[in-house]
Amino acid sequence: MSVERTLSMIKPDATRRNITGKVIDRLETAGLRVVAQRRIQLTKERAEEFYGVHKERPFFKDLVSFMTSGPIVVQVLEGDNAIALNREVMGATNPAEAAEGTIRKEFAESIEANSVHGSDGPDTASQEISFFFSSDEIVG
């Protein structure tokens, strides 16, 4: 196994319901370690930049609106195969398809308000982490 880092985001639906600690507990219990963390409010411009890959998709405007509707918690997780492990703990994007015991199955309100985001691969993880954190903010 290789130690990796991945970006984890707790979305506005979860921060609004004050379940941030429950989400983090799930991640830590699974063996992931929080090595950087920040609670922020995304601006429209930053949300559009972060989700730019979806700019031409019909849901882009709604996604940006949702992600700017309240605070989010961005964090860097570290652990053995952290990217895959984080995605396993999160569950499928659509909570109706998520496995029992996953964050999205238990906490998501909808496919959009699905409580969490996680990087989908090493390149994405690197890009997403550097979008929110400088290297000196990540303390392993």
PDB file of C-alpha atoms in Angstrom:
ATOM      1  CA  MET A   1       0.000   0.000   0.000  1.00  0.00           C
ATOM      2  CA  SER A   2       1.100   3.532  -0.650  1.00  0.00           C
ATOM      3  CA  VAL A   3       0.489   6.568   1.516  1.00  0.00           C
ATOM      4  CA  GLU A   4      -1.483   9.132  -0.467  1.00  0.00           C
ATOM      5  CA  ARG A   5      -3.169  12.447   0.091  1.00  0.00           C
ATOM      6  CA  THR A   6      -6.584  13.410  -1.198  1.00  0.00           C
ATOM      7  CA  LEU A   7      -8.898  16.382  -0.968  1.00  0.00           C
ATOM      8  CA  SER A   8     -12.057  15.952   1.055  1.00  0.00           C
ATOM      9  CA  MET A   9     -14.829  18.508   1.099  1.00  0.00           C
ATOM     10  CA  ILE A  10     -17.802  18.647   3.444  1.00  0.00           C
ATOM     11  CA  LYS A  11     -20.522  20.425   1.484  1.00  0.00           C
ATOM     12  CA  PRO A  12     -23.011  23.136   2.550  1.00  0.00           C
ATOM     13  CA  ASP A  13     -25.856  20.687   3.198  1.00  0.00           C
ATOM     14  CA  ALA A  14     -23.748  18.938   5.837  1.00  0.00           C
ATOM     15  CA  THR A  15     -22.350  22.083   7.460  1.00  0.00           C
ATOM     16  CA  ARG A  16     -25.877  23.549   7.604  1.00  0.00           C
ATOM     17  CA  ARG A  17     -27.074  20.467   9.518  1.00  0.00           C
ATOM     18  CA  ASN A  18     -24.060  20.597  11.856  1.00  0.00           C
ATOM     19  CA  ILE A  19     -22.841  17.086  11.012  1.00  0.00           C
ATOM     20  CA  THR A  20     -19.257  18.034  10.163  1.00  0.00           C
ATOM     21  CA  GLY A  21     -17.915  16.148  13.168  1.00  0.00           C
ATOM     22  CA  LYS A  22     -19.881  13.019  12.262  1.00  0.00           C
ATOM     23  CA  VAL A  23     -18.449  13.067   8.741  1.00  0.00           C
ATOM     24  CA  ILE A  24     -14.888  13.564   9.985  1.00  0.00           C
ATOM     25  CA  ASP A  25     -15.357  10.762  12.520  1.00  0.00           C
ATOM     26  CA  ARG A  26     -16.297   8.383   9.681  1.00  0.00           C
ATOM     27  CA  LEU A  27     -13.181   9.351   7.739  1.00  0.00           C
ATOM     28  CA  GLU A  28     -10.864   9.012  10.728  1.00  0.00           C
ATOM     29  CA  THR A  29     -12.425   5.736  11.859  1.00  0.00           C
ATOM     30  CA  ALA A  30     -11.742   4.336   8.373  1.00  0.00           C
ATOM     31  CA  GLY A  31      -8.043   5.091   8.844  1.00  0.00           C
ATOM     32  CA  LEU A  32      -7.706   8.472   7.146  1.00  0.00           C
ATOM     33  CA  ARG A  33      -5.869  11.264   8.926  1.00  0.00           C
ATOM     34  CA  VAL A  34      -6.733  14.964   8.578  1.00  0.00           C
ATOM     35  CA  VAL A  35      -3.453  16.769   7.803  1.00  0.00           C
ATOM     36  CA  ALA A  36      -4.980  20.122   6.776  1.00  0.00           C
ATOM     37  CA  GLN A  37      -8.406  21.631   7.316  1.00  0.00           C
ATOM     38  CA  ARG A  38     -10.237  24.907   6.815  1.00  0.00           C
ATOM     39  CA  ARG A  39     -13.854  26.093   6.994  1.00  0.00           C
ATOM     40  CA  ILE A  40     -14.539  28.583   4.203  1.00  0.00           C
ATOM     41  CA  GLN A  41     -17.291  30.258   2.212  1.00  0.00           C
ATOM     42  CA  LEU A  42     -16.729  29.809  -1.522  1.00  0.00           C
ATOM     43  CA  THR A  43     -17.312  32.851  -3.701  1.00  0.00           C
ATOM     44  CA  LYS A  44     -19.105  32.401  -7.014  1.00  0.00           C
ATOM     45  CA  GLU A  45     -15.820  32.979  -8.845  1.00  0.00           C
ATOM     46  CA  ARG A  46     -13.886  30.395  -6.805  1.00  0.00           C
ATOM     47  CA  ALA A  47     -16.684  27.818  -7.162  1.00  0.00           C
ATOM     48  CA  GLU A  48     -16.786  28.381 -10.931  1.00  0.00           C
ATOM     49  CA  GLU A  49     -13.020  27.957 -11.075  1.00  0.00           C
ATOM     50  CA  PHE A  50     -13.001  24.788  -8.962  1.00  0.00           C
ATOM     51  CA  TYR A  51     -15.837  23.178 -10.925  1.00  0.00           C
ATOM     52  CA  GLY A  52     -14.679  24.543 -14.296  1.00  0.00           C
ATOM     53  CA  VAL A  53     -14.442  21.034 -15.752  1.00  0.00           C
ATOM     54  CA  HIS A  54     -18.273  20.971 -15.615  1.00  0.00           C
ATOM     55  CA  LYS A  55     -18.774  24.438 -17.150  1.00  0.00           C
ATOM     56  CA  GLU A  56     -20.608  23.158 -20.239  1.00  0.00           C
ATOM     57  CA  ARG A  57     -22.809  20.730 -18.300  1.00  0.00           C
ATOM     58  CA  PRO A  58     -26.463  21.643 -17.683  1.00  0.00           C
ATOM     59  CA  PHE A  59     -26.083  21.364 -13.900  1.00  0.00           C
ATOM     60  CA  PHE A  60     -23.111  23.775 -13.643  1.00  0.00           C
ATOM     61  CA  LYS A  61     -25.086  26.862 -12.593  1.00  0.00           C
ATOM     62  CA  ASP A  62     -27.041  24.932  -9.941  1.00  0.00           C
ATOM     63  CA  LEU A  63     -23.820  23.313  -8.667  1.00  0.00           C
ATOM     64  CA  VAL A  64     -22.124  26.693  -8.233  1.00  0.00           C
ATOM     65  CA  SER A  65     -25.225  28.098  -6.551  1.00  0.00           C
ATOM     66  CA  PHE A  66     -25.375  25.162  -4.131  1.00  0.00           C
ATOM     67  CA  MET A  67     -21.663  25.227  -3.328  1.00  0.00           C
ATOM     68  CA  THR A  68     -21.836  28.940  -2.494  1.00  0.00           C
ATOM     69  CA  SER A  69     -25.025  28.591  -0.409  1.00  0.00           C
ATOM     70  CA  GLY A  70     -23.158  28.067   2.855  1.00  0.00           C
ATOM     71  CA  PRO A  71     -19.795  27.257   4.370  1.00  0.00           C
ATOM     72  CA  ILE A  72     -17.804  24.187   3.399  1.00  0.00           C
ATOM     73  CA  VAL A  73     -14.986  22.363   5.133  1.00  0.00           C
ATOM     74  CA  VAL A  74     -12.034  21.544   2.906  1.00  0.00           C
ATOM     75  CA  GLN A  75      -9.436  19.143   4.188  1.00  0.00           C
ATOM     76  CA  VAL A  76      -6.506  17.066   3.106  1.00  0.00           C
ATOM     77  CA  LEU A  77      -6.703  13.437   4.130  1.00  0.00           C
ATOM     78  CA  GLU A  78      -3.691  11.157   4.299  1.00  0.00           C
ATOM     79  CA  GLY A  79      -3.445   7.391   4.536  1.00  0.00           C
ATOM     80  CA  ASP A  80      -2.785   4.134   2.745  1.00  0.00           C
ATOM     81  CA  ASN A  81      -4.558   4.359  -0.616  1.00  0.00           C
ATOM     82  CA  ALA A  82      -6.341   7.474   0.681  1.00  0.00           C
ATOM     83  CA  ILE A  83      -8.062   8.306  -2.608  1.00  0.00           C
ATOM     84  CA  ALA A  84      -9.810   4.952  -2.987  1.00  0.00           C
ATOM     85  CA  LEU A  85     -10.492   4.647   0.736  1.00  0.00           C
ATOM     86  CA  ASN A  86     -12.076   8.099   0.904  1.00  0.00           C
ATOM     87  CA  ARG A  87     -14.283   7.298  -2.083  1.00  0.00           C
ATOM     88  CA  GLU A  88     -15.316   4.004  -0.499  1.00  0.00           C
ATOM     89  CA  VAL A  89     -16.250   5.705   2.779  1.00  0.00           C
ATOM     90  CA  MET A  90     -18.162   8.443   0.905  1.00  0.00           C
ATOM     91  CA  GLY A  91     -20.223   6.017  -1.187  1.00  0.00           C
ATOM     92  CA  ALA A  92     -21.732   6.472  -4.637  1.00  0.00           C
ATOM     93  CA  THR A  93     -22.498  10.016  -5.814  1.00  0.00           C
ATOM     94  CA  ASN A  94     -26.182   9.167  -5.938  1.00  0.00           C
ATOM     95  CA  PRO A  95     -27.172   8.365  -2.344  1.00  0.00           C
ATOM     96  CA  ALA A  96     -29.890   6.002  -3.610  1.00  0.00           C
ATOM     97  CA  GLU A  97     -27.086   3.862  -5.060  1.00  0.00           C
ATOM     98  CA  ALA A  98     -24.665   4.261  -2.137  1.00  0.00           C
ATOM     99  CA  ALA A  99     -23.811   1.246  -0.008  1.00  0.00           C
ATOM    100  CA  GLU A 100     -25.147   0.939   3.516  1.00  0.00           C
ATOM    101  CA  GLY A 101     -22.867   2.537   6.096  1.00  0.00           C
ATOM    102  CA  THR A 102     -21.396   5.115   3.717  1.00  0.00           C
ATOM    103  CA  ILE A 103     -21.492   8.845   4.370  1.00  0.00           C
ATOM    104  CA  ARG A 104     -23.748   9.555   1.411  1.00  0.00           C
ATOM    105  CA  LYS A 105     -26.184   6.746   2.231  1.00  0.00           C
ATOM    106  CA  GLU A 106     -26.567   7.992   5.782  1.00  0.00           C
ATOM    107  CA  PHE A 107     -26.289  11.775   5.431  1.00  0.00           C
ATOM    108  CA  ALA A 108     -26.963  12.907   1.833  1.00  0.00           C
ATOM    109  CA  GLU A 109     -30.174  14.766   1.070  1.00  0.00           C
ATOM    110  CA  SER A 110     -30.028  14.293  -2.718  1.00  0.00           C
ATOM    111  CA  ILE A 111     -27.652  13.570  -5.589  1.00  0.00           C
ATOM    112  CA  GLU A 112     -26.580  17.247  -5.507  1.00  0.00           C
ATOM    113  CA  ALA A 113     -26.708  17.782  -1.741  1.00  0.00           C
ATOM    114  CA  ASN A 114     -24.711  14.626  -1.093  1.00  0.00           C
ATOM    115  CA  SER A 115     -22.705  16.009   1.851  1.00  0.00           C
ATOM    116  CA  VAL A 116     -19.154  15.286   0.619  1.00  0.00           C
ATOM    117  CA  HIS A 117     -16.722  15.500  -2.263  1.00  0.00           C
ATOM    118  CA  GLY A 118     -13.483  13.607  -2.736  1.00  0.00           C
ATOM    119  CA  SER A 119     -10.790  13.569  -5.405  1.00  0.00           C
ATOM    120  CA  ASP A 120     -11.197  10.816  -8.000  1.00  0.00           C
ATOM    121  CA  GLY A 121      -7.539  10.144  -8.775  1.00  0.00           C
ATOM    122  CA  PRO A 122      -3.938  11.149  -8.030  1.00  0.00           C
ATOM    123  CA  ASP A 123      -3.771  13.977 -10.591  1.00  0.00           C
ATOM    124  CA  THR A 124      -7.110  15.411  -9.503  1.00  0.00           C
ATOM    125  CA  ALA A 125      -6.107  15.108  -5.842  1.00  0.00           C
ATOM    126  CA  SER A 126      -2.923  17.069  -6.465  1.00  0.00           C
ATOM    127  CA  GLN A 127      -4.787  19.813  -8.363  1.00  0.00           C
ATOM    128  CA  GLU A 128      -7.621  20.049  -5.857  1.00  0.00           C
ATOM    129  CA  ILE A 129      -5.336  20.106  -2.824  1.00  0.00           C
ATOM    130  CA  SER A 130      -3.229  22.905  -4.312  1.00  0.00           C
ATOM    131  CA  PHE A 131      -6.418  24.844  -5.160  1.00  0.00           C
ATOM    132  CA  PHE A 132      -7.203  25.182  -1.458  1.00  0.00           C
ATOM    133  CA  PHE A 133      -3.906  24.696   0.402  1.00  0.00           C
ATOM    134  CA  SER A 134      -0.267  25.727   0.157  1.00  0.00           C
ATOM    135  CA  SER A 135       2.298  23.078   1.033  1.00  0.00           C
ATOM    136  CA  ASP A 136       3.159  24.768   4.352  1.00  0.00           C
ATOM    137  CA  GLU A 137      -0.472  24.438   5.498  1.00  0.00           C
ATOM    138  CA  ILE A 138      -0.352  20.636   5.264  1.00  0.00           C
ATOM    139  CA  VAL A 139       1.084  19.181   8.434  1.00  0.00           C
ATOM    140  CA  GLY A 140       1.644  15.436   8.388  1.00  0.00           C
TER     141      GLY A 140
END
